Short mmCIF file of N, CA and C and ligand atoms in Angstrom, two decimals:
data_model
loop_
_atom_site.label_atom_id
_atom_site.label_comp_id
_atom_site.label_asym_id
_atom_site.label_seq_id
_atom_site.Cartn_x
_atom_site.Cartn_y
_atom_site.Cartn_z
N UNK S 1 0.86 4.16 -88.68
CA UNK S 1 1.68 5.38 -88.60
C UNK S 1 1.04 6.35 -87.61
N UNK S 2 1.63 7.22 -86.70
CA UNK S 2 1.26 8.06 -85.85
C UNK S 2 0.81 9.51 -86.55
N UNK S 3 -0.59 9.78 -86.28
CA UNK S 3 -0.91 10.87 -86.49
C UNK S 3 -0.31 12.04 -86.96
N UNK S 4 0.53 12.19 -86.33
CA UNK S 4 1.63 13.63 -86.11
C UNK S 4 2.16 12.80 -87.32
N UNK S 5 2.84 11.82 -87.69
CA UNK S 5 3.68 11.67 -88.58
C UNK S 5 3.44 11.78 -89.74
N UNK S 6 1.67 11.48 -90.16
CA UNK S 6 0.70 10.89 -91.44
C UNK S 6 0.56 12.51 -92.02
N UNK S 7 0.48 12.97 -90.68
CA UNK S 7 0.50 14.91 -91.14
C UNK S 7 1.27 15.74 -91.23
N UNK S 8 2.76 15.28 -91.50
CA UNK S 8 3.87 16.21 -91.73
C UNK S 8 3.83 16.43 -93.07
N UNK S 9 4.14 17.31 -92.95
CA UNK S 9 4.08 18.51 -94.05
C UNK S 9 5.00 18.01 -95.51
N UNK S 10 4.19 18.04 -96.46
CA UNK S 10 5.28 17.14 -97.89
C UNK S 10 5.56 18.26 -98.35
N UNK S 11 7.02 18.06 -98.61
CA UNK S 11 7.84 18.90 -99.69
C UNK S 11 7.87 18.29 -101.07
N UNK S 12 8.37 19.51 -102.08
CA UNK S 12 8.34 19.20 -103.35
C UNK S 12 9.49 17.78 -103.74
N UNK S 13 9.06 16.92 -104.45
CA UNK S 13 10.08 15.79 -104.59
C UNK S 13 8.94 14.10 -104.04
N UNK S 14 7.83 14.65 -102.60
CA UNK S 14 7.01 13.73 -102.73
C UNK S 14 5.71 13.21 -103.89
N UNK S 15 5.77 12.34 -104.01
CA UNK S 15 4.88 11.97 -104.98
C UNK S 15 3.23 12.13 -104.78
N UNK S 16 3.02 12.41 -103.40
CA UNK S 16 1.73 12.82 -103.17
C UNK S 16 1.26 14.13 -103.95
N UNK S 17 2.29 15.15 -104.10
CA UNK S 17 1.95 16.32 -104.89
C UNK S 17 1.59 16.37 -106.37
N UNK S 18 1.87 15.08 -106.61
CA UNK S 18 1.46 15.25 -108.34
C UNK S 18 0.45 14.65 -108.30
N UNK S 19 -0.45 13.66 -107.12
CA UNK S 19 -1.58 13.04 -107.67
C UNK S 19 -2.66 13.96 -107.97
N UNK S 20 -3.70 13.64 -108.80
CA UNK S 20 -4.67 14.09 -108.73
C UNK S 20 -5.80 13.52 -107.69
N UNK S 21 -6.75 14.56 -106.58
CA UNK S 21 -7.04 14.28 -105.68
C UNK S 21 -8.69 13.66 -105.48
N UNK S 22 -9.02 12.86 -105.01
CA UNK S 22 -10.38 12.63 -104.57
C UNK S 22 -11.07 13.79 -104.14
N UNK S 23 -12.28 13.29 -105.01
CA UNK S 23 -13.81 14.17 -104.45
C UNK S 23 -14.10 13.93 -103.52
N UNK S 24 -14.89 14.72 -102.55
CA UNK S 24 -14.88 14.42 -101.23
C UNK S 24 -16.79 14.22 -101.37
N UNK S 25 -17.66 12.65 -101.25
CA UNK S 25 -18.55 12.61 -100.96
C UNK S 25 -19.29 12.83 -99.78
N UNK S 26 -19.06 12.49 -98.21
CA UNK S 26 -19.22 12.23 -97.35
C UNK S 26 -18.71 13.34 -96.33
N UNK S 27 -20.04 14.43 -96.09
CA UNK S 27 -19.22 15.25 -95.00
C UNK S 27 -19.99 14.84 -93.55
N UNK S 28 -18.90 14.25 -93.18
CA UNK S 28 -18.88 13.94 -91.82
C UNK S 28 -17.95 14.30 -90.29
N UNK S 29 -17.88 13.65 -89.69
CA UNK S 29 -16.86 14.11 -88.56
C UNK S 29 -15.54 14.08 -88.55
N UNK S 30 -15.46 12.98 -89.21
CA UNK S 30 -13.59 12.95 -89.61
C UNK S 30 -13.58 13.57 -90.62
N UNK S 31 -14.48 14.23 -91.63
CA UNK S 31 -13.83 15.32 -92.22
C UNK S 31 -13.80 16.97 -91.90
N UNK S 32 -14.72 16.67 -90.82
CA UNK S 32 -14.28 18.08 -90.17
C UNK S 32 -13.28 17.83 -88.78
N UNK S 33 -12.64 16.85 -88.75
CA UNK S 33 -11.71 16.75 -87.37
C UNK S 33 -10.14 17.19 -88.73
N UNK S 34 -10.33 16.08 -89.66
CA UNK S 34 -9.26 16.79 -90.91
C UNK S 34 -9.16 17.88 -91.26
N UNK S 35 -10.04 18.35 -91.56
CA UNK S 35 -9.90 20.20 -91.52
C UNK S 35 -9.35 20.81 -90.72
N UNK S 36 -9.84 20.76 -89.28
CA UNK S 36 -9.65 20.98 -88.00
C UNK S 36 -7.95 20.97 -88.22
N UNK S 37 -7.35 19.68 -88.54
CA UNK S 37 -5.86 19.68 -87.96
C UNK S 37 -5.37 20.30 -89.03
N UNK S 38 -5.86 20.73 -90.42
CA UNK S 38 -5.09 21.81 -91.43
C UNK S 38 -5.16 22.63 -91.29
N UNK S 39 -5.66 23.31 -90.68
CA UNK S 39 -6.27 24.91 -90.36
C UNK S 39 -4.81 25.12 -89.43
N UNK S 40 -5.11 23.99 -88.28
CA UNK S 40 -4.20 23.98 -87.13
C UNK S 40 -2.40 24.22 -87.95
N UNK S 41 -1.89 22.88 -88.84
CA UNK S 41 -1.12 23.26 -89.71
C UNK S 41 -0.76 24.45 -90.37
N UNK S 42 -1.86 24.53 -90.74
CA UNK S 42 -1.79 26.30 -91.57
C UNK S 42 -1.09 27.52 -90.85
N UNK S 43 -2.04 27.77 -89.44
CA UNK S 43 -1.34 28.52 -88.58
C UNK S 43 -0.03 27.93 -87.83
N UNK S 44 0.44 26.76 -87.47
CA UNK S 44 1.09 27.05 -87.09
C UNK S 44 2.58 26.88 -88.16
N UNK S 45 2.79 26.80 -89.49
CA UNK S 45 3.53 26.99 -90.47
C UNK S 45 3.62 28.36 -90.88
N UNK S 46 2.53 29.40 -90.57
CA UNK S 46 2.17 31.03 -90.84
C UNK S 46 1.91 30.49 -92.51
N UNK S 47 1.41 29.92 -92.97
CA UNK S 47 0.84 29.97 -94.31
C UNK S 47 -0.76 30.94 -94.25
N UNK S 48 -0.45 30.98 -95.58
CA UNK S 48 -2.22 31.39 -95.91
C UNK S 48 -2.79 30.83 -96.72
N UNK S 49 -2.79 29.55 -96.70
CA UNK S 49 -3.36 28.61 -97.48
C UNK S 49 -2.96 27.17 -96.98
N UNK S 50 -3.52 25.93 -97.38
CA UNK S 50 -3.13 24.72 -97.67
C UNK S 50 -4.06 24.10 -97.90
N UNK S 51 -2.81 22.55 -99.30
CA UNK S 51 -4.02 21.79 -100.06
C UNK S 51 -3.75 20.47 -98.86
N UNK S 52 -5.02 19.67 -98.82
CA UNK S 52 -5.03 18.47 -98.16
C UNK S 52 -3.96 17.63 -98.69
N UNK S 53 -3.31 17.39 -99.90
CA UNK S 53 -2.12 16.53 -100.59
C UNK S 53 -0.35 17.28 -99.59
N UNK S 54 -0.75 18.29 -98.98
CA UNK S 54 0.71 18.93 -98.45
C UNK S 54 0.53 18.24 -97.21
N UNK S 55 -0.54 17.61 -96.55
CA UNK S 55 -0.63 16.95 -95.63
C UNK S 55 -0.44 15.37 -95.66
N UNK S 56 -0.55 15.03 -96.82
CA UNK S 56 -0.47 13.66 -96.81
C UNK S 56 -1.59 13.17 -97.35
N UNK S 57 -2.84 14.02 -98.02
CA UNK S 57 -4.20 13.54 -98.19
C UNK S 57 -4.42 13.88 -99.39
N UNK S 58 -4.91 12.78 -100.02
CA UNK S 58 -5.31 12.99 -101.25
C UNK S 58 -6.44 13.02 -102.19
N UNK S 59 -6.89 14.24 -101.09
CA UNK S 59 -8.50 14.51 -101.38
C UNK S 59 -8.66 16.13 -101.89
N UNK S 60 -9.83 16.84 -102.58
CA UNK S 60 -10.06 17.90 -102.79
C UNK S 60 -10.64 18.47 -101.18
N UNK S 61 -9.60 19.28 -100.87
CA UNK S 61 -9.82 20.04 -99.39
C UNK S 61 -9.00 20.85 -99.30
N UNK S 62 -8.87 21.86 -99.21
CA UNK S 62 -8.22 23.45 -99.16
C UNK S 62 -8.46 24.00 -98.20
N UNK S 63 -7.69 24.76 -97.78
CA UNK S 63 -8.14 26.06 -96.43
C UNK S 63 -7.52 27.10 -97.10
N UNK S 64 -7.66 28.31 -97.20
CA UNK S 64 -7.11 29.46 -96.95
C UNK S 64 -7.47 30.77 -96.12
N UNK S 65 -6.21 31.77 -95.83
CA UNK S 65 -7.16 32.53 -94.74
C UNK S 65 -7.64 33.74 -95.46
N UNK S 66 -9.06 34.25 -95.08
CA UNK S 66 -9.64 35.28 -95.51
C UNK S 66 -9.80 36.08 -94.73
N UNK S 67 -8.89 37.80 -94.72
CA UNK S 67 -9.46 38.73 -93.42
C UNK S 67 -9.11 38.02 -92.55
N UNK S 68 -8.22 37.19 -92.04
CA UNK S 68 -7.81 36.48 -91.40
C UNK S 68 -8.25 35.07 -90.39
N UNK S 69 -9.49 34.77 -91.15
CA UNK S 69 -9.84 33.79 -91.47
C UNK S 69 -9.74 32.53 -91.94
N UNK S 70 -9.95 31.63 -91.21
CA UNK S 70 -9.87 30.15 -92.30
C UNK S 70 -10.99 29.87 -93.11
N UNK S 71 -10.94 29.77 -94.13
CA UNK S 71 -12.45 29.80 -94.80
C UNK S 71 -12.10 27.89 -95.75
N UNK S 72 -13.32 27.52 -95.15
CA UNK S 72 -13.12 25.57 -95.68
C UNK S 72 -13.31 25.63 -97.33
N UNK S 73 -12.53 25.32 -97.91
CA UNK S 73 -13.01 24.86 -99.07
C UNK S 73 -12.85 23.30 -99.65
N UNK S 74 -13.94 22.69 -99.58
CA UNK S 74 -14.55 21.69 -100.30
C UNK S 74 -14.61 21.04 -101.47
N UNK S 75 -14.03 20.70 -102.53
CA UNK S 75 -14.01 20.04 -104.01
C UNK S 75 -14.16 21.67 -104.26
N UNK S 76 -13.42 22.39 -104.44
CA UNK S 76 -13.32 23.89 -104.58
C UNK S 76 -13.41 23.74 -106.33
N UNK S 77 -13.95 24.61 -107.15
CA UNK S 77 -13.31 24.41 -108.64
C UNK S 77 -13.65 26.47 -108.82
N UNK S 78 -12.75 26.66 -109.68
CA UNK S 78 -12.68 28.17 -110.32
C UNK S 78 -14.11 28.17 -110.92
N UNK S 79 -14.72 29.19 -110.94
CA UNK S 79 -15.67 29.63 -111.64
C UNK S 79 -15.43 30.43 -113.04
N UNK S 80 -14.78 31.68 -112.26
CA UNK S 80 -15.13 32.77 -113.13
C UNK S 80 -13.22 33.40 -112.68
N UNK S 81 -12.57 34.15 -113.72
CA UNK S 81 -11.14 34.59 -113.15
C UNK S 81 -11.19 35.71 -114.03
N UNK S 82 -10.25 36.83 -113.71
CA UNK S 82 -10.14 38.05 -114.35
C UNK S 82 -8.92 37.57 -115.19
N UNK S 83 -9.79 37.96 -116.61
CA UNK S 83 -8.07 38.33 -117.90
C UNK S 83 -7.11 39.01 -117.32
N UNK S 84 -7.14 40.05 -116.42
CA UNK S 84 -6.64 40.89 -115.98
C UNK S 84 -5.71 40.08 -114.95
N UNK S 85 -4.28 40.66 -115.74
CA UNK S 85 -3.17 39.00 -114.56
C UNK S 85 -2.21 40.03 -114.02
N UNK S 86 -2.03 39.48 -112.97
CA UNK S 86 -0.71 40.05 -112.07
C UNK S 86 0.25 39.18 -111.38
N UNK S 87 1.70 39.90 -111.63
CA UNK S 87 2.65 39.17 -111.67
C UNK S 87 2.99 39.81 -109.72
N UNK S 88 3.44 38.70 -109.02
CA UNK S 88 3.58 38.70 -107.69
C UNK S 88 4.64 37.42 -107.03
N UNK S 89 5.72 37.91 -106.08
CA UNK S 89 5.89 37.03 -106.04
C UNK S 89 5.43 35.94 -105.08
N UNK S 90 5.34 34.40 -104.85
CA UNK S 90 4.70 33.53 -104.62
C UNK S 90 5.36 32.65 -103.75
N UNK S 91 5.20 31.84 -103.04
CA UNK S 91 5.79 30.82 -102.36
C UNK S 91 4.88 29.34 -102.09
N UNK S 92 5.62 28.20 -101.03
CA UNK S 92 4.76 27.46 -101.08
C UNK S 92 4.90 26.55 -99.35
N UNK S 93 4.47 26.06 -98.94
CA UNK S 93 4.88 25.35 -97.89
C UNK S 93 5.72 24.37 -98.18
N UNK S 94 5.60 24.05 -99.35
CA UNK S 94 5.68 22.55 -100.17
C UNK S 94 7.28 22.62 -101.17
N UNK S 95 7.61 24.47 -100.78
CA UNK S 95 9.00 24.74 -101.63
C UNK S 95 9.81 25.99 -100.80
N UNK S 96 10.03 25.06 -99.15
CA UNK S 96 10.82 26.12 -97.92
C UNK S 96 11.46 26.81 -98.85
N UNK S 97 11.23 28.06 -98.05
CA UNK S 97 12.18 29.02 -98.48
C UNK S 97 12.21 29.29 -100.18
N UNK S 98 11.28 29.47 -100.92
CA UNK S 98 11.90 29.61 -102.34
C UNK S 98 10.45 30.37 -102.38
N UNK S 99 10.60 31.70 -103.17
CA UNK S 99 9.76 32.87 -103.77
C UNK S 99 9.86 32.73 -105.08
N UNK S 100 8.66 32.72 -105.85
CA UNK S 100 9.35 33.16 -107.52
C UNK S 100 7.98 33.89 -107.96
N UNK S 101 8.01 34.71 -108.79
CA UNK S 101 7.36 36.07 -108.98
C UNK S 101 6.40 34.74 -110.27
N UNK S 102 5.41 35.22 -110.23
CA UNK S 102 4.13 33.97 -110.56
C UNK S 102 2.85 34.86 -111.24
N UNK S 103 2.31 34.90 -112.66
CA UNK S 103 1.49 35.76 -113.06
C UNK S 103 0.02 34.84 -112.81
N UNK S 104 -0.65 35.58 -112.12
CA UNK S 104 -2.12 35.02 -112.19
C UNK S 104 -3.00 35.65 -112.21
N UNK S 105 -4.45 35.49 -112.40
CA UNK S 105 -5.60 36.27 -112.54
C UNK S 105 -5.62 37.51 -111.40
N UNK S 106 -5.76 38.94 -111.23
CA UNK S 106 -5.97 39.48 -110.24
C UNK S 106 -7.39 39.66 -109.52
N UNK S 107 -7.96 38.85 -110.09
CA UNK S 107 -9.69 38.54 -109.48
C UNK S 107 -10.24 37.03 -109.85
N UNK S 108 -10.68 36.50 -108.50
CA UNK S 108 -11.35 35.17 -108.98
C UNK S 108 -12.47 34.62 -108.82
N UNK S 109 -13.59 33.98 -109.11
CA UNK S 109 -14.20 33.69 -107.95
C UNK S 109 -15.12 31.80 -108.33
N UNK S 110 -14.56 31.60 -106.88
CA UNK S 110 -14.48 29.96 -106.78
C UNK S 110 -15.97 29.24 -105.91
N UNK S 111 -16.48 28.41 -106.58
CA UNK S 111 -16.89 27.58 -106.06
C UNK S 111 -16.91 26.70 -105.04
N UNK S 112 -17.03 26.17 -104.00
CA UNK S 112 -16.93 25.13 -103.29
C UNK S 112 -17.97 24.94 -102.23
N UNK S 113 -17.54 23.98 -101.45
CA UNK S 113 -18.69 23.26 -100.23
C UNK S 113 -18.25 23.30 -98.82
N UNK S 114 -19.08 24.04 -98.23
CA UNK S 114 -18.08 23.95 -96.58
C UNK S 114 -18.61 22.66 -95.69
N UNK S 115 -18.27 22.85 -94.43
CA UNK S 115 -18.12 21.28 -94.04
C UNK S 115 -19.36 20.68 -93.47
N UNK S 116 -20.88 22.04 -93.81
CA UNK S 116 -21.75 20.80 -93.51
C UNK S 116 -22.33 20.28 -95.18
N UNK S 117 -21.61 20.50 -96.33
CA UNK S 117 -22.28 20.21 -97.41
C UNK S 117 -22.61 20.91 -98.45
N UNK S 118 -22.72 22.55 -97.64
CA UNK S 118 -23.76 23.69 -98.27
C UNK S 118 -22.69 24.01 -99.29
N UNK S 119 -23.33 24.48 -100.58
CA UNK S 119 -22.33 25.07 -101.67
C UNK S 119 -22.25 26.75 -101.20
N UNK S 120 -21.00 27.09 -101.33
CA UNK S 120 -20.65 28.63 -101.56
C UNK S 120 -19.97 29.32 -102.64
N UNK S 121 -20.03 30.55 -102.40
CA UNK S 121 -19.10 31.14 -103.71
C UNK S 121 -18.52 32.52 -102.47
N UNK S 122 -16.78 31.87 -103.07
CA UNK S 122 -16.15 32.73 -102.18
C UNK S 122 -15.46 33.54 -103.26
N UNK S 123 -15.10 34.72 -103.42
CA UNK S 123 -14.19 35.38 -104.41
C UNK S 123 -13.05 36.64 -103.63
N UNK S 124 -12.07 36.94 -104.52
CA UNK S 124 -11.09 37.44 -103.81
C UNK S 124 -10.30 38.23 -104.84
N UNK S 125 -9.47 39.03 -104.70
CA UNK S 125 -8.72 40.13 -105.26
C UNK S 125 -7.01 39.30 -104.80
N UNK S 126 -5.97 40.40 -105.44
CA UNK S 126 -4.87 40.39 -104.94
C UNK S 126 -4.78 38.82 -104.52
N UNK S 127 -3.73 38.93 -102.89
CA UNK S 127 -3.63 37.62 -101.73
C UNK S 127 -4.69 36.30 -102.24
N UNK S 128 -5.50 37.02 -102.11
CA UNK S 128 -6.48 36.17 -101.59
C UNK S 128 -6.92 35.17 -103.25
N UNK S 129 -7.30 35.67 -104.15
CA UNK S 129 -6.87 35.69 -105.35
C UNK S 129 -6.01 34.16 -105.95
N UNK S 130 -5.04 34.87 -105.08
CA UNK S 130 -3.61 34.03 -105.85
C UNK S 130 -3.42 32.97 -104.80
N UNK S 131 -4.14 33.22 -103.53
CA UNK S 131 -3.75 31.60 -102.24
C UNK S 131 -5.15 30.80 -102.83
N UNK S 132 -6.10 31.19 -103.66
CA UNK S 132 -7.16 30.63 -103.91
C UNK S 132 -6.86 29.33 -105.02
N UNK S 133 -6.16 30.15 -106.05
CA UNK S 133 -5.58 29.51 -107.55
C UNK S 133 -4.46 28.43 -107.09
N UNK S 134 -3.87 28.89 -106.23
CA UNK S 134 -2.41 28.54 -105.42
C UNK S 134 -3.09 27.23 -105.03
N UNK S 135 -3.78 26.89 -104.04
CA UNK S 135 -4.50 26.04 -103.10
C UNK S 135 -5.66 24.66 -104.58
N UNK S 136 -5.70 25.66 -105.15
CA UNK S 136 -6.87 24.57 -106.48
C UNK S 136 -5.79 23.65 -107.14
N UNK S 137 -4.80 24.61 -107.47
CA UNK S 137 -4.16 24.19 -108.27
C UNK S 137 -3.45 22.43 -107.93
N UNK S 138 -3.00 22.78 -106.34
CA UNK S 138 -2.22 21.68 -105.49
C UNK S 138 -3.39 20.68 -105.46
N UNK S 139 -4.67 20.89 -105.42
CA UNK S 139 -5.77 19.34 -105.80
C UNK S 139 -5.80 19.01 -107.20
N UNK S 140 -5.15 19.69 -107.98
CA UNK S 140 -5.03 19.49 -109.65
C UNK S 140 -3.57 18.89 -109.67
N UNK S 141 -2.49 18.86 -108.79
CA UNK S 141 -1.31 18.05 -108.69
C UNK S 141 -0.25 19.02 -109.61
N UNK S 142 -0.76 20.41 -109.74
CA UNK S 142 -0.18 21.57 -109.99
C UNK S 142 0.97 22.04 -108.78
N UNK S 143 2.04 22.52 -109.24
CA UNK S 143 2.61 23.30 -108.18
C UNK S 143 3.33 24.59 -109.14
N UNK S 144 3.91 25.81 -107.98
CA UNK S 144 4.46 26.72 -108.53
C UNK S 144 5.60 26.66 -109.34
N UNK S 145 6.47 25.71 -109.41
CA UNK S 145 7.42 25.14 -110.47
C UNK S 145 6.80 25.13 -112.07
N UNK S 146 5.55 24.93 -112.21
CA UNK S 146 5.18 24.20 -113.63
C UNK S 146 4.94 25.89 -113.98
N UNK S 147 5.09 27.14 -113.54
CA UNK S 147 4.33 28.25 -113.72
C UNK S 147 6.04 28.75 -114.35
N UNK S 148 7.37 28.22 -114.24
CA UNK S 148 8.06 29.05 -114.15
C UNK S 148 9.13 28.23 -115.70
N UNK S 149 10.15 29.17 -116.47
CA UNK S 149 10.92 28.87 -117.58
C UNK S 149 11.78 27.41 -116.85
N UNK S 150 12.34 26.95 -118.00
CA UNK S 150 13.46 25.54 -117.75
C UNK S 150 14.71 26.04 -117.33
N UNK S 151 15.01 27.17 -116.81
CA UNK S 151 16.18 27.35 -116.20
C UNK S 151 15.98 27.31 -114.75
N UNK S 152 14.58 28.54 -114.56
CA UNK S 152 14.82 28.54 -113.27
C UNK S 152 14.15 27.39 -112.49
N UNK S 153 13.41 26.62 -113.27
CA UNK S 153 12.87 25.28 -112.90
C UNK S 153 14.29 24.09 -112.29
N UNK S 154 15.18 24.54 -113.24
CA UNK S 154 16.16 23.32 -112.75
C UNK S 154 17.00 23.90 -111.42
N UNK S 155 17.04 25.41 -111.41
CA UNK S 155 17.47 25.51 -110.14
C UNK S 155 16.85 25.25 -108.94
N UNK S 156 15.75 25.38 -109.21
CA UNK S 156 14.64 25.22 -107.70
C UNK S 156 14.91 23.82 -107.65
N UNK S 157 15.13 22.85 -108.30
CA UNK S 157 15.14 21.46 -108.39
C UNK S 157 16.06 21.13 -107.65
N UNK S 158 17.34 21.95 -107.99
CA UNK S 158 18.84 21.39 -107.50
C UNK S 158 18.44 21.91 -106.02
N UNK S 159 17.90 23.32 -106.14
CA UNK S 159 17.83 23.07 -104.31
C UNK S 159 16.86 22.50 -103.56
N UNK S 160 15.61 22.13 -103.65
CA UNK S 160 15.10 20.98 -103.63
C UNK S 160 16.01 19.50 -103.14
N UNK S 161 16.30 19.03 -104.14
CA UNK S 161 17.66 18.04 -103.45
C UNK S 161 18.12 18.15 -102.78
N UNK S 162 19.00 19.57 -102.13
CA UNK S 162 19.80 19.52 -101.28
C UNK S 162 19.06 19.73 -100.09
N UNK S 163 17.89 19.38 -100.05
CA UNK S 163 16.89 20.27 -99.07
C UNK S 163 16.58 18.76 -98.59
N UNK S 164 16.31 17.43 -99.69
CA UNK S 164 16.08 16.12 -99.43
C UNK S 164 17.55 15.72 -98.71
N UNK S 165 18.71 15.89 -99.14
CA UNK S 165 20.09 15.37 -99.09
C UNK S 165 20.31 15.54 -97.24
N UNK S 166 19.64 17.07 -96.86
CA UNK S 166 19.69 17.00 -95.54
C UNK S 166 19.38 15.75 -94.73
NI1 NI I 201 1.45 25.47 -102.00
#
């Protein structure tokens, strides 16, 4: 399969989004040339975030932007999250065009490994916050659908379909 093709962007309905994703042992060059082309993805979709599974990969690897930044995250896992939740609304690359107002921690702060190995701790408020939880969640085979009641779940569904039907 051609590059460009292995990395188009999965919408909700592919089965790559529900797997749960590989640990990433081995940081090497093709995993920073993979990064490299999500970051690239990222901006040029205007996201502020993405999980490696929206690419086609089904590994623990995240980007999101910080301060406008790409900051790597690595087998990322939550640490520490504020009781303190705020309701915002949310989107996804993975669900064109569809917003739905999404309650999550308003402070977090996450664990992970950047791409020569080294462990960090990145934490965030607001945005940053919620593309953090947003981005973990999609290597947990989580998406913003499972956050929302059985009504409005079946509508996002029906349009979904018609979004495949194209
Ligand atoms: Ni997403």
């Amino acid at each position: 399969m051609p590059l460009k093709e292995r990395f188009k962007l999965r919408i909700y309905g592919d089965p790559i989004l529900r797997r749960k994703t590989e640990e990433i042992k081995e940081f090497n060059d093709s995993l920073s040339s993979l990064v490299e082309r999500m970051i690239k993805v990222m901006f040029e979709k205007d996201g502020i975030g993405l999980a490696a599974p929206q690419v086609g990969i089904s590994k623990r690897i995240a980007v999101v932007l910080k301060d406008n930044e790409p900051k790597v995250l690595i087998n990322p896992t939550v640490v520490e999250a504020s009781t303190d939740m705020v309701e915002e609304k949310e989107g996804c690359l993975s669900f064109p065009e569809i917003y739905e107002v999404i309650k999550r921690p308003r402070w977090v702060k996450v664990k992970a490994f950047d791409l020569d190995g080294k462990e960090y701790l990145i934490e965030g408020e607001g945005l940053l916050a919620r593309a953090l939880l947003h981005e973990i969640d999609h290597l947990d085979g989580k998406l913003i659908i499972d956050y929302l009641s059985p009504a409005r779940r079946a509508i996002i569904k029906s349009k979904m379909r018609k979004l495949w039907a194209k």
